[in-house]
Structure formats: C-alpha cells, structure tokens
Amino acid sequence: MSGALEAVRDRRSWSKVTDEAPTRAELLTLVSAAGRVADHSSLRPWRLIELRGDDRERLGAAIAKAEGETKPSSKPLRAPLLIAVVASYKKSKVPRWEQEAVASGVAHVLSLLLDDAGWGVFWRTGAYTRSKPVAKAHGLGKDEELLGWLYVGGKPERTRPSRRRAVDAKHHVSRLPRKKKA
C-alpha cells in the first residue's frame, strides 16, 4: 500500500496549533498538488485566500459584524495561517453542486497534504461564512461562496491521542438494489 493510505488514516483535526506555519513557497507547492482533484471539464472552480498577520484581525472584525457583535472575534487568531476556501463558480454545463464538490475536494486534499507535511490543520466553518461582511472582507465576487477556512499551524508536542474511531466501512458501502420481480 502507498503512503497515501497511511496519511489518510493518520489524519486528525488540530484545534490547537503553534505559531509556526508553512511558508508561501511551501503552501504553493501543496496547492499545486491539491489542485489535481477530479474536476469535470477542468473548470478549476475554486480559489484559496491566504490570511496571515493582520488579515486575521480584519477577518475577526468582519465575523463580529456578521454576528452583530462590537468586539472582534478572536477565532481567526487561533492559527498563524488561515486558508479561505472559495467555490468560484463558472458558467458551464457542469452543475453548481459539482463545482462546489471540486472546491471542497481541493480543500480536503490540501488538508491531507498539510498534515502529511507535518502541519496541524483544522477546517472551520460557520453561519458567517455566508454573511455579507465576511464575503466583502474576502473580496468575493457575485459567483463565489466561502466554504470555510483551513486553520494551519505547527503541531504541538504534547497532544492527547485522537478520539476518532475507525470507520466501519460495511455500514457505508452497499450494492445497487436488486430489481424486484413483478
């Protein structure tokens, strides 16, 4: 078996990370590989927005505005690098849901690649991903939607074991039902 199987089996979400983060060059290498997901008509209906430093504070202000709060949200400060995942829909015969699936696939593969490269990753979503203040802060176009952010940082040395249970595939894989006899 390849290293991909082990990488997927070992993956976990890292809700707490250190202040280290991959460089832009490291990130671009991984994004280039993640962009190879299955993509009907090769539309590439996605884009990623890199948030570092003060960008995270601006996002915190936008989240607060979306939630009707006055104090900026501290959530974006929980990791040194946030990667906004954007579905960037194209006019095509390919349905919108399929284009969103491609953007989600890129995000998931990128999270696996980051984890395999030694980085802690957590995919954060929330109702405010669809809010006007957050969309405006990200400069989203009329044919774009924010799917969430990958929070990325160093993996802390002391961590408790993952609580994730193995998936029992028998409960999730079936066959096409047999045709009923008339």
mmCIF file of N, CA and C in Angstrom, residues 34-169:
data_model
loop_
_atom_site.group_PDB
_atom_site.id
_atom_site.type_symbol
_atom_site.label_atom_id
_atom_site.label_comp_id
_atom_site.label_asym_id
_atom_site.label_seq_id
_atom_site.Cartn_x
_atom_site.Cartn_y
_atom_site.Cartn_z
ATOM 1 N N ALA A 34 -2.762 19.693 -4.695
ATOM 2 C CA ALA A 34 -4.176 19.563 -4.304
ATOM 3 C C ALA A 34 -5.099 19.907 -5.467
ATOM 4 N N GLY A 35 -4.669 20.781 -6.340
ATOM 5 C CA GLY A 35 -5.473 21.191 -7.476
ATOM 6 C C GLY A 35 -5.677 20.100 -8.514
ATOM 7 N N ARG A 36 -5.108 18.929 -8.285
ATOM 8 C CA ARG A 36 -5.240 17.806 -9.218
ATOM 9 C C ARG A 36 -6.472 16.951 -8.945
ATOM 10 N N VAL A 37 -7.366 17.393 -8.067
ATOM 11 C CA VAL A 37 -8.570 16.610 -7.775
ATOM 12 C C VAL A 37 -9.402 16.444 -9.045
ATOM 13 N N ALA A 38 -10.289 15.452 -9.028
ATOM 14 C CA ALA A 38 -11.190 15.251 -10.158
ATOM 15 C C ALA A 38 -11.981 16.532 -10.398
ATOM 16 N N ASP A 39 -12.043 16.967 -11.631
ATOM 17 C CA ASP A 39 -12.631 18.262 -11.959
ATOM 18 C C ASP A 39 -13.266 18.176 -13.345
ATOM 19 N N HIS A 40 -14.576 17.924 -13.376
ATOM 20 C CA HIS A 40 -15.332 17.799 -14.627
ATOM 21 C C HIS A 40 -15.106 19.041 -15.486
ATOM 22 N N SER A 41 -14.673 18.845 -16.695
ATOM 23 C CA SER A 41 -14.385 19.903 -17.676
ATOM 24 C C SER A 41 -13.185 20.777 -17.299
ATOM 25 N N SER A 42 -12.428 20.370 -16.286
ATOM 26 C CA SER A 42 -11.234 21.118 -15.853
ATOM 27 C C SER A 42 -11.529 22.602 -15.640
ATOM 28 N N LEU A 43 -12.617 22.884 -14.963
ATOM 29 C CA LEU A 43 -13.033 24.269 -14.744
ATOM 30 C C LEU A 43 -12.188 24.991 -13.694
ATOM 31 N N ARG A 44 -11.647 24.229 -12.761
ATOM 32 C CA ARG A 44 -10.947 24.815 -11.608
ATOM 33 C C ARG A 44 -11.834 25.861 -10.932
ATOM 34 N N PRO A 45 -13.009 25.428 -10.466
ATOM 35 C CA PRO A 45 -13.969 26.365 -9.873
ATOM 36 C C PRO A 45 -13.689 26.644 -8.396
ATOM 37 N N TRP A 46 -12.485 27.037 -8.115
ATOM 38 C CA TRP A 46 -12.091 27.287 -6.739
ATOM 39 C C TRP A 46 -10.944 28.286 -6.715
ATOM 40 N N ARG A 47 -10.787 28.878 -5.572
ATOM 41 C CA ARG A 47 -9.595 29.661 -5.297
ATOM 42 C C ARG A 47 -9.387 29.670 -3.792
ATOM 43 N N LEU A 48 -8.181 29.963 -3.391
ATOM 44 C CA LEU A 48 -7.820 29.994 -1.982
ATOM 45 C C LEU A 48 -7.286 31.376 -1.649
ATOM 46 N N ILE A 49 -7.592 31.846 -0.456
ATOM 47 C CA ILE A 49 -7.109 33.142 0.004
ATOM 48 C C ILE A 49 -6.277 32.902 1.260
ATOM 49 N N GLU A 50 -5.048 33.345 1.218
ATOM 50 C CA GLU A 50 -4.098 33.170 2.313
ATOM 51 C C GLU A 50 -4.240 34.341 3.289
ATOM 52 N N LEU A 51 -4.508 34.042 4.555
ATOM 53 C CA LEU A 51 -4.636 35.074 5.581
ATOM 54 C C LEU A 51 -3.550 34.865 6.636
ATOM 55 N N ARG A 52 -2.725 35.866 6.793
ATOM 56 C CA ARG A 52 -1.663 35.850 7.801
ATOM 57 C C ARG A 52 -1.651 37.205 8.504
ATOM 58 N N GLY A 53 -1.042 37.272 9.670
ATOM 59 C CA GLY A 53 -0.857 38.543 10.364
ATOM 60 C C GLY A 53 -2.145 39.318 10.556
ATOM 61 N N ASP A 54 -2.127 40.594 10.145
ATOM 62 C CA ASP A 54 -3.275 41.488 10.327
ATOM 63 C C ASP A 54 -4.515 41.057 9.556
ATOM 64 N N ASP A 55 -4.340 40.254 8.521
ATOM 65 C CA ASP A 55 -5.500 39.753 7.770
ATOM 66 C C ASP A 55 -6.471 39.050 8.717
ATOM 67 N N ARG A 56 -5.930 38.330 9.684
ATOM 68 C CA ARG A 56 -6.750 37.567 10.622
ATOM 69 C C ARG A 56 -7.552 38.504 11.533
ATOM 70 N N GLU A 57 -6.966 39.647 11.880
ATOM 71 C CA GLU A 57 -7.692 40.628 12.699
ATOM 72 C C GLU A 57 -8.826 41.266 11.902
ATOM 73 N N ARG A 58 -8.577 41.537 10.626
ATOM 74 C CA ARG A 58 -9.629 42.089 9.764
ATOM 75 C C ARG A 58 -10.771 41.089 9.618
ATOM 76 N N LEU A 59 -10.434 39.811 9.508
ATOM 77 C CA LEU A 59 -11.471 38.784 9.448
ATOM 78 C C LEU A 59 -12.251 38.745 10.759
ATOM 79 N N GLY A 60 -11.559 38.865 11.885
ATOM 80 C CA GLY A 60 -12.226 38.887 13.190
ATOM 81 C C GLY A 60 -13.245 40.012 13.289
ATOM 82 N N ALA A 61 -12.916 41.161 12.732
ATOM 83 C CA ALA A 61 -13.852 42.294 12.721
ATOM 84 C C ALA A 61 -15.053 41.992 11.832
ATOM 85 N N ALA A 62 -14.818 41.357 10.686
ATOM 86 C CA ALA A 62 -15.913 41.019 9.767
ATOM 87 C C ALA A 62 -16.840 39.980 10.392
ATOM 88 N N ILE A 63 -16.278 39.001 11.092
ATOM 89 C CA ILE A 63 -17.096 37.988 11.764
ATOM 90 C C ILE A 63 -17.949 38.650 12.844
ATOM 91 N N ALA A 64 -17.355 39.570 13.597
ATOM 92 C CA ALA A 64 -18.106 40.278 14.638
ATOM 93 C C ALA A 64 -19.269 41.044 14.022
ATOM 94 N N LYS A 65 -19.020 41.724 12.924
ATOM 95 C CA LYS A 65 -20.084 42.470 12.251
ATOM 96 C C LYS A 65 -21.194 41.521 11.803
ATOM 97 N N ALA A 66 -20.821 40.362 11.267
ATOM 98 C CA ALA A 66 -21.805 39.376 10.803
ATOM 99 C C ALA A 66 -22.641 38.847 11.959
ATOM 100 N N GLU A 67 -22.043 38.757 13.137
ATOM 101 C CA GLU A 67 -22.738 38.224 14.310
ATOM 102 C C GLU A 67 -23.411 39.313 15.146
ATOM 103 N N GLY A 68 -23.302 40.566 14.695
ATOM 104 C CA GLY A 68 -23.906 41.671 15.433
ATOM 105 C C GLY A 68 -23.158 42.032 16.703
ATOM 106 N N GLU A 69 -21.895 41.705 16.756
ATOM 107 C CA GLU A 69 -21.050 41.995 17.916
ATOM 108 C C GLU A 69 -20.206 43.237 17.633
ATOM 109 N N THR A 70 -19.714 43.862 18.688
ATOM 110 C CA THR A 70 -18.839 45.023 18.515
ATOM 111 C C THR A 70 -17.370 44.658 18.688
ATOM 112 N N LYS A 71 -17.102 43.673 19.533
ATOM 113 C CA LYS A 71 -15.723 43.237 19.774
ATOM 114 C C LYS A 71 -15.324 42.216 18.703
ATOM 115 N N PRO A 72 -14.176 42.434 18.052
ATOM 116 C CA PRO A 72 -13.751 41.486 17.009
ATOM 117 C C PRO A 72 -13.632 40.056 17.538
ATOM 118 N N SER A 73 -13.986 39.108 16.717
ATOM 119 C CA SER A 73 -13.866 37.695 17.064
ATOM 120 C C SER A 73 -12.387 37.327 17.154
ATOM 121 N N SER A 74 -12.038 36.528 18.133
ATOM 122 C CA SER A 74 -10.654 36.078 18.283
ATOM 123 C C SER A 74 -10.419 34.746 17.564
ATOM 124 N N LYS A 75 -11.471 34.165 17.003
ATOM 125 C CA LYS A 75 -11.334 32.858 16.342
ATOM 126 C C LYS A 75 -10.231 32.835 15.280
ATOM 127 N N PRO A 76 -10.134 33.861 14.420
ATOM 128 C CA PRO A 76 -9.090 33.814 13.389
ATOM 129 C C PRO A 76 -7.664 33.896 13.941
ATOM 130 N N LEU A 77 -7.517 34.250 15.205
ATOM 131 C CA LEU A 77 -6.182 34.355 15.789
ATOM 132 C C LEU A 77 -5.693 33.028 16.358
ATOM 133 N N ARG A 78 -6.491 31.985 16.229
ATOM 134 C CA ARG A 78 -6.141 30.679 16.799
ATOM 135 C C ARG A 78 -5.111 29.915 15.979
ATOM 136 N N ALA A 79 -4.753 30.420 14.820
ATOM 137 C CA ALA A 79 -3.722 29.796 13.988
ATOM 138 C C ALA A 79 -2.987 30.900 13.240
ATOM 139 N N PRO A 80 -1.692 30.698 12.952
ATOM 140 C CA PRO A 80 -0.933 31.733 12.250
ATOM 141 C C PRO A 80 -1.277 31.870 10.765
ATOM 142 N N LEU A 81 -1.867 30.826 10.200
ATOM 143 C CA LEU A 81 -2.244 30.846 8.783
ATOM 144 C C LEU A 81 -3.658 30.327 8.637
ATOM 145 N N LEU A 82 -4.486 31.098 7.978
ATOM 146 C CA LEU A 82 -5.821 30.649 7.603
ATOM 147 C C LEU A 82 -5.866 30.627 6.082
ATOM 148 N N ILE A 83 -6.475 29.590 5.551
ATOM 149 C CA ILE A 83 -6.632 29.491 4.100
ATOM 150 C C ILE A 83 -8.126 29.458 3.826
ATOM 151 N N ALA A 84 -8.636 30.550 3.267
ATOM 152 C CA ALA A 84 -10.050 30.620 2.925
ATOM 153 C C ALA A 84 -10.281 29.791 1.666
ATOM 154 N N VAL A 85 -11.293 28.927 1.735
ATOM 155 C CA VAL A 85 -11.633 28.050 0.617
ATOM 156 C C VAL A 85 -12.857 28.648 -0.072
ATOM 157 N N VAL A 86 -12.699 29.003 -1.326
ATOM 158 C CA VAL A 86 -13.747 29.687 -2.077
ATOM 159 C C VAL A 86 -14.185 28.848 -3.270
ATOM 160 N N ALA A 87 -15.479 28.592 -3.349
ATOM 161 C CA ALA A 87 -16.047 27.998 -4.555
ATOM 162 C C ALA A 87 -16.263 29.156 -5.522
ATOM 163 N N SER A 88 -15.623 29.067 -6.660
ATOM 164 C CA SER A 88 -15.661 30.135 -7.652
ATOM 165 C C SER A 88 -16.343 29.576 -8.902
ATOM 166 N N TYR A 89 -17.668 29.710 -8.918
ATOM 167 C CA TYR A 89 -18.498 29.048 -9.923
ATOM 168 C C TYR A 89 -18.283 29.621 -11.319
ATOM 169 N N LYS A 90 -18.234 28.729 -12.294
ATOM 170 C CA LYS A 90 -18.059 29.099 -13.697
ATOM 171 C C LYS A 90 -19.347 28.805 -14.463
ATOM 172 N N LYS A 91 -19.606 29.597 -15.488
ATOM 173 C CA LYS A 91 -20.746 29.306 -16.363
ATOM 174 C C LYS A 91 -20.355 28.074 -17.178
ATOM 175 N N SER A 92 -21.162 27.022 -17.037
ATOM 176 C CA SER A 92 -20.794 25.749 -17.639
ATOM 177 C C SER A 92 -21.975 24.797 -17.611
ATOM 178 N N LYS A 93 -21.859 23.718 -18.377
ATOM 179 C CA LYS A 93 -22.831 22.633 -18.288
ATOM 180 C C LYS A 93 -22.660 21.881 -16.965
ATOM 181 N N VAL A 94 -21.512 22.044 -16.309
ATOM 182 C CA VAL A 94 -21.239 21.369 -15.036
ATOM 183 C C VAL A 94 -22.068 22.054 -13.951
ATOM 184 N N PRO A 95 -22.934 21.298 -13.259
ATOM 185 C CA PRO A 95 -23.806 21.916 -12.262
ATOM 186 C C PRO A 95 -23.031 22.540 -11.106
ATOM 187 N N ARG A 96 -23.677 23.499 -10.504
ATOM 188 C CA ARG A 96 -23.080 24.251 -9.391
ATOM 189 C C ARG A 96 -22.639 23.327 -8.262
ATOM 190 N N TRP A 97 -23.462 22.330 -7.914
ATOM 191 C CA TRP A 97 -23.120 21.436 -6.808
ATOM 192 C C TRP A 97 -21.824 20.682 -7.100
ATOM 193 N N GLU A 98 -21.628 20.340 -8.363
ATOM 194 C CA GLU A 98 -20.422 19.600 -8.729
ATOM 195 C C GLU A 98 -19.191 20.504 -8.652
ATOM 196 N N GLN A 99 -19.364 21.764 -8.996
ATOM 197 C CA GLN A 99 -18.261 22.714 -8.885
ATOM 198 C C GLN A 99 -17.892 22.941 -7.418
ATOM 199 N N GLU A 100 -18.910 23.006 -6.558
ATOM 200 C CA GLU A 100 -18.637 23.145 -5.122
ATOM 201 C C GLU A 100 -17.923 21.905 -4.593
ATOM 202 N N ALA A 101 -18.289 20.739 -5.100
ATOM 203 C CA ALA A 101 -17.628 19.495 -4.684
ATOM 204 C C ALA A 101 -16.143 19.526 -5.052
ATOM 205 N N VAL A 102 -15.804 20.100 -6.197
ATOM 206 C CA VAL A 102 -14.403 20.219 -6.597
ATOM 207 C C VAL A 102 -13.657 21.120 -5.614
ATOM 208 N N ALA A 103 -14.246 22.269 -5.275
ATOM 209 C CA ALA A 103 -13.608 23.184 -4.319
ATOM 210 C C ALA A 103 -13.417 22.504 -2.967
ATOM 211 N N SER A 104 -14.423 21.756 -2.525
ATOM 212 C CA SER A 104 -14.310 21.013 -1.262
ATOM 213 C C SER A 104 -13.226 19.952 -1.362
ATOM 214 N N GLY A 105 -13.140 19.299 -2.509
ATOM 215 C CA GLY A 105 -12.111 18.281 -2.712
ATOM 216 C C GLY A 105 -10.712 18.866 -2.634
ATOM 217 N N VAL A 106 -10.519 20.027 -3.222
ATOM 218 C CA VAL A 106 -9.220 20.698 -3.152
ATOM 219 C C VAL A 106 -8.874 20.993 -1.691
ATOM 220 N N ALA A 107 -9.843 21.501 -0.947
ATOM 221 C CA ALA A 107 -9.602 21.830 0.462
ATOM 222 C C ALA A 107 -9.237 20.580 1.253
ATOM 223 N N HIS A 108 -9.959 19.492 1.021
ATOM 224 C CA HIS A 108 -9.683 18.271 1.779
ATOM 225 C C HIS A 108 -8.314 17.692 1.426
ATOM 226 N N VAL A 109 -8.008 17.625 0.141
ATOM 227 C CA VAL A 109 -6.702 17.108 -0.253
ATOM 228 C C VAL A 109 -5.592 18.013 0.292
ATOM 229 N N LEU A 110 -5.801 19.323 0.245
ATOM 230 C CA LEU A 110 -4.804 20.239 0.798
ATOM 231 C C LEU A 110 -4.620 19.999 2.294
ATOM 232 N N SER A 111 -5.706 19.758 3.015
ATOM 233 C CA SER A 111 -5.582 19.496 4.452
ATOM 234 C C SER A 111 -4.789 18.208 4.689
ATOM 235 N N LEU A 112 -4.986 17.189 3.858
ATOM 236 C CA LEU A 112 -4.219 15.948 3.981
ATOM 237 C C LEU A 112 -2.744 16.187 3.688
ATOM 238 N N LEU A 113 -2.455 16.956 2.654
ATOM 239 C CA LEU A 113 -1.067 17.244 2.295
ATOM 240 C C LEU A 113 -0.371 18.059 3.380
ATOM 241 N N LEU A 114 -1.081 19.039 3.933
ATOM 242 C CA LEU A 114 -0.507 19.838 5.020
ATOM 243 C C LEU A 114 -0.217 18.961 6.228
ATOM 244 N N ASP A 115 -1.170 18.091 6.580
ATOM 245 C CA ASP A 115 -0.975 17.191 7.712
ATOM 246 C C ASP A 115 0.223 16.280 7.462
ATOM 247 N N ASP A 116 0.306 15.721 6.270
ATOM 248 C CA ASP A 116 1.405 14.825 5.930
ATOM 249 C C ASP A 116 2.751 15.546 5.954
ATOM 250 N N ALA A 117 2.736 16.854 5.683
ATOM 251 C CA ALA A 117 3.965 17.656 5.710
ATOM 252 C C ALA A 117 4.333 18.086 7.132
ATOM 253 N N GLY A 118 3.505 17.690 8.102
ATOM 254 C CA GLY A 118 3.839 17.981 9.499
ATOM 255 C C GLY A 118 3.093 19.143 10.113
ATOM 256 N N TRP A 119 2.120 19.690 9.409
ATOM 257 C CA TRP A 119 1.374 20.848 9.917
ATOM 258 C C TRP A 119 0.056 20.395 10.535
ATOM 259 N N GLY A 120 -0.371 21.106 11.564
ATOM 260 C CA GLY A 120 -1.675 20.867 12.156
ATOM 261 C C GLY A 120 -2.718 21.643 11.374
ATOM 262 N N VAL A 121 -3.845 21.003 11.080
ATOM 263 C CA VAL A 121 -4.890 21.621 10.253
ATOM 264 C C VAL A 121 -6.253 21.379 10.888
ATOM 265 N N PHE A 122 -7.108 22.392 10.806
ATOM 266 C CA PHE A 122 -8.480 22.310 11.286
ATOM 267 C C PHE A 122 -9.345 23.060 10.292
ATOM 268 N N TRP A 123 -10.396 22.434 9.774
ATOM 269 C CA TRP A 123 -11.297 23.095 8.822
ATOM 270 C C TRP A 123 -12.435 23.701 9.618
ATOM 271 N N ARG A 124 -12.538 25.031 9.607
ATOM 272 C CA ARG A 124 -13.570 25.741 10.355
ATOM 273 C C ARG A 124 -14.613 26.305 9.396
ATOM 274 N N THR A 125 -15.858 26.126 9.784
ATOM 275 C CA THR A 125 -16.974 26.695 9.024
ATOM 276 C C THR A 125 -17.828 27.499 10.003
ATOM 277 N N GLY A 126 -18.987 27.865 9.601
ATOM 278 C CA GLY A 126 -19.903 28.598 10.465
ATOM 279 C C GLY A 126 -20.882 29.384 9.619
ATOM 280 N N ALA A 127 -21.962 29.792 10.241
ATOM 281 C CA ALA A 127 -23.008 30.524 9.516
ATOM 282 C C ALA A 127 -22.457 31.802 8.886
ATOM 283 N N TYR A 128 -21.484 32.402 9.523
ATOM 284 C CA TYR A 128 -20.948 33.665 8.998
ATOM 285 C C TYR A 128 -20.150 33.490 7.710
ATOM 286 N N THR A 129 -19.863 32.248 7.286
ATOM 287 C CA THR A 129 -19.167 32.077 6.011
ATOM 288 C C THR A 129 -20.020 32.597 4.851
ATOM 289 N N ARG A 130 -21.325 32.629 5.056
ATOM 290 C CA ARG A 130 -22.230 33.111 4.001
ATOM 291 C C ARG A 130 -22.708 34.545 4.250
ATOM 292 N N SER A 131 -22.087 35.225 5.186
ATOM 293 C CA SER A 131 -22.527 36.589 5.513
ATOM 294 C C SER A 131 -21.891 37.624 4.588
ATOM 295 N N LYS A 132 -22.594 38.730 4.411
ATOM 296 C CA LYS A 132 -22.089 39.805 3.544
ATOM 297 C C LYS A 132 -20.801 40.425 4.076
ATOM 298 N N PRO A 133 -20.692 40.719 5.388
ATOM 299 C CA PRO A 133 -19.439 41.324 5.863
ATOM 300 C C PRO A 133 -18.213 40.434 5.638
ATOM 301 N N VAL A 134 -18.374 39.140 5.829
ATOM 302 C CA VAL A 134 -17.247 38.220 5.649
ATOM 303 C C VAL A 134 -16.929 38.065 4.158
ATOM 304 N N ALA A 135 -17.955 37.993 3.320
ATOM 305 C CA ALA A 135 -17.739 37.917 1.871
ATOM 306 C C ALA A 135 -17.009 39.158 1.377
ATOM 307 N N LYS A 136 -17.425 40.317 1.880
ATOM 308 C CA LYS A 136 -16.793 41.576 1.475
ATOM 309 C C LYS A 136 -15.329 41.620 1.915
ATOM 310 N N ALA A 137 -15.054 41.166 3.131
ATOM 311 C CA ALA A 137 -13.680 41.161 3.637
ATOM 312 C C ALA A 137 -12.770 40.295 2.765
ATOM 313 N N HIS A 138 -13.324 39.234 2.183
ATOM 314 C CA HIS A 138 -12.546 38.341 1.333
ATOM 315 C C HIS A 138 -12.535 38.780 -0.132
ATOM 316 N N GLY A 139 -13.297 39.815 -0.466
ATOM 317 C CA GLY A 139 -13.349 40.283 -1.848
ATOM 318 C C GLY A 139 -14.002 39.288 -2.779
ATOM 319 N N LEU A 140 -15.051 38.600 -2.284
ATOM 320 C CA LEU A 140 -15.715 37.592 -3.106
ATOM 321 C C LEU A 140 -16.540 38.226 -4.210
ATOM 322 N N GLY A 141 -16.527 37.580 -5.354
ATOM 323 C CA GLY A 141 -17.329 38.019 -6.484
ATOM 324 C C GLY A 141 -18.746 37.484 -6.383
ATOM 325 N N LYS A 142 -19.623 37.916 -7.290
ATOM 326 C CA LYS A 142 -21.031 37.515 -7.239
ATOM 327 C C LYS A 142 -21.226 36.020 -7.484
ATOM 328 N N ASP A 143 -20.292 35.364 -8.140
ATOM 329 C CA ASP A 143 -20.388 33.932 -8.401
ATOM 330 C C ASP A 143 -19.452 33.123 -7.511
ATOM 331 N N GLU A 144 -19.241 33.621 -6.278
ATOM 332 C CA GLU A 144 -18.357 32.931 -5.348
ATOM 333 C C GLU A 144 -19.014 32.762 -3.988
ATOM 334 N N GLU A 145 -18.618 31.681 -3.310
ATOM 335 C CA GLU A 145 -19.074 31.418 -1.944
ATOM 336 C C GLU A 145 -17.901 30.932 -1.117
ATOM 337 N N LEU A 146 -17.849 31.389 0.122
ATOM 338 C CA LEU A 146 -16.829 30.945 1.056
ATOM 339 C C LEU A 146 -17.282 29.639 1.689
ATOM 340 N N LEU A 147 -16.449 28.602 1.607
ATOM 341 C CA LEU A 147 -16.793 27.297 2.175
ATOM 342 C C LEU A 147 -16.216 27.105 3.570
ATOM 343 N N GLY A 148 -15.337 27.980 3.985
ATOM 344 C CA GLY A 148 -14.718 27.878 5.302
ATOM 345 C C GLY A 148 -13.240 28.182 5.196
ATOM 346 N N TRP A 149 -12.522 27.906 6.292
ATOM 347 C CA TRP A 149 -11.092 28.177 6.353
ATOM 348 C C TRP A 149 -10.354 26.957 6.866
ATOM 349 N N LEU A 150 -9.190 26.722 6.311
ATOM 350 C CA LEU A 150 -8.273 25.765 6.900
ATOM 351 C C LEU A 150 -7.397 26.571 7.855
ATOM 352 N N TYR A 151 -7.454 26.248 9.142
ATOM 353 C CA TYR A 151 -6.584 26.852 10.144
ATOM 354 C C TYR A 151 -5.318 26.009 10.166
ATOM 355 N N VAL A 152 -4.161 26.610 9.975
ATOM 356 C CA VAL A 152 -2.915 25.865 9.839
ATOM 357 C C VAL A 152 -1.853 26.420 10.781
ATOM 358 N N GLY A 153 -1.152 25.526 11.444
ATOM 359 C CA GLY A 153 -0.035 25.899 12.312
ATOM 360 C C GLY A 153 0.787 24.680 12.657
ATOM 361 N N GLY A 154 1.747 24.879 13.519
ATOM 362 C CA GLY A 154 2.580 23.764 13.949
ATOM 363 C C GLY A 154 1.800 22.816 14.850
ATOM 364 N N LYS A 155 2.195 21.559 14.816
ATOM 365 C CA LYS A 155 1.570 20.568 15.697
ATOM 366 C C LYS A 155 2.238 20.670 17.069
ATOM 367 N N PRO A 156 1.448 20.870 18.121
ATOM 368 C CA PRO A 156 2.045 20.933 19.463
ATOM 369 C C PRO A 156 2.676 19.592 19.831
ATOM 370 N N GLU A 157 3.742 19.653 20.637
ATOM 371 C CA GLU A 157 4.429 18.417 21.031
ATOM 372 C C GLU A 157 3.555 17.543 21.911
ATOM 373 N N ARG A 158 2.938 18.116 22.894
ATOM 374 C CA ARG A 158 2.123 17.330 23.818
ATOM 375 C C ARG A 158 0.678 17.368 23.364
ATOM 376 N N THR A 159 0.225 16.245 22.905
ATOM 377 C CA THR A 159 -1.178 16.150 22.487
ATOM 378 C C THR A 159 -1.748 14.834 22.976
ATOM 379 N N ARG A 160 -3.026 14.855 23.215
ATOM 380 C CA ARG A 160 -3.674 13.593 23.590
ATOM 381 C C ARG A 160 -3.985 12.829 22.307
ATOM 382 N N PRO A 161 -4.125 11.531 22.423
ATOM 383 C CA PRO A 161 -4.413 10.727 21.228
ATOM 384 C C PRO A 161 -5.737 11.148 20.576
ATOM 385 N N SER A 162 -5.820 10.919 19.302
ATOM 386 C CA SER A 162 -7.040 11.239 18.570
ATOM 387 C C SER A 162 -8.214 10.434 19.129
ATOM 388 N N ARG A 163 -9.374 11.087 19.226
ATOM 389 C CA ARG A 163 -10.577 10.423 19.730
ATOM 390 C C ARG A 163 -11.392 9.807 18.606
ATOM 391 N N ARG A 164 -10.931 9.956 17.413
ATOM 392 C CA ARG A 164 -11.684 9.445 16.266
ATOM 393 C C ARG A 164 -11.668 7.941 16.206
ATOM 394 N N ARG A 165 -12.844 7.380 16.068
ATOM 395 C CA ARG A 165 -12.951 5.936 15.904
ATOM 396 C C ARG A 165 -12.812 5.583 14.432
ATOM 397 N N ALA A 166 -12.312 4.392 14.182
ATOM 398 C CA ALA A 166 -12.189 3.922 12.804
ATOM 399 C C ALA A 166 -13.582 3.818 12.184
ATOM 400 N N VAL A 167 -13.656 4.024 10.901
ATOM 401 C CA VAL A 167 -14.913 3.910 10.175
ATOM 402 C C VAL A 167 -15.152 2.442 9.845
ATOM 403 N N ASP A 168 -16.344 1.947 10.175
ATOM 404 C CA ASP A 168 -16.719 0.589 9.801
ATOM 405 C C ASP A 168 -17.341 0.674 8.409
ATOM 406 N N ALA A 169 -16.543 0.409 7.407
ATOM 407 C CA ALA A 169 -16.951 0.602 6.017
ATOM 408 C C ALA A 169 -18.183 -0.209 5.635
#
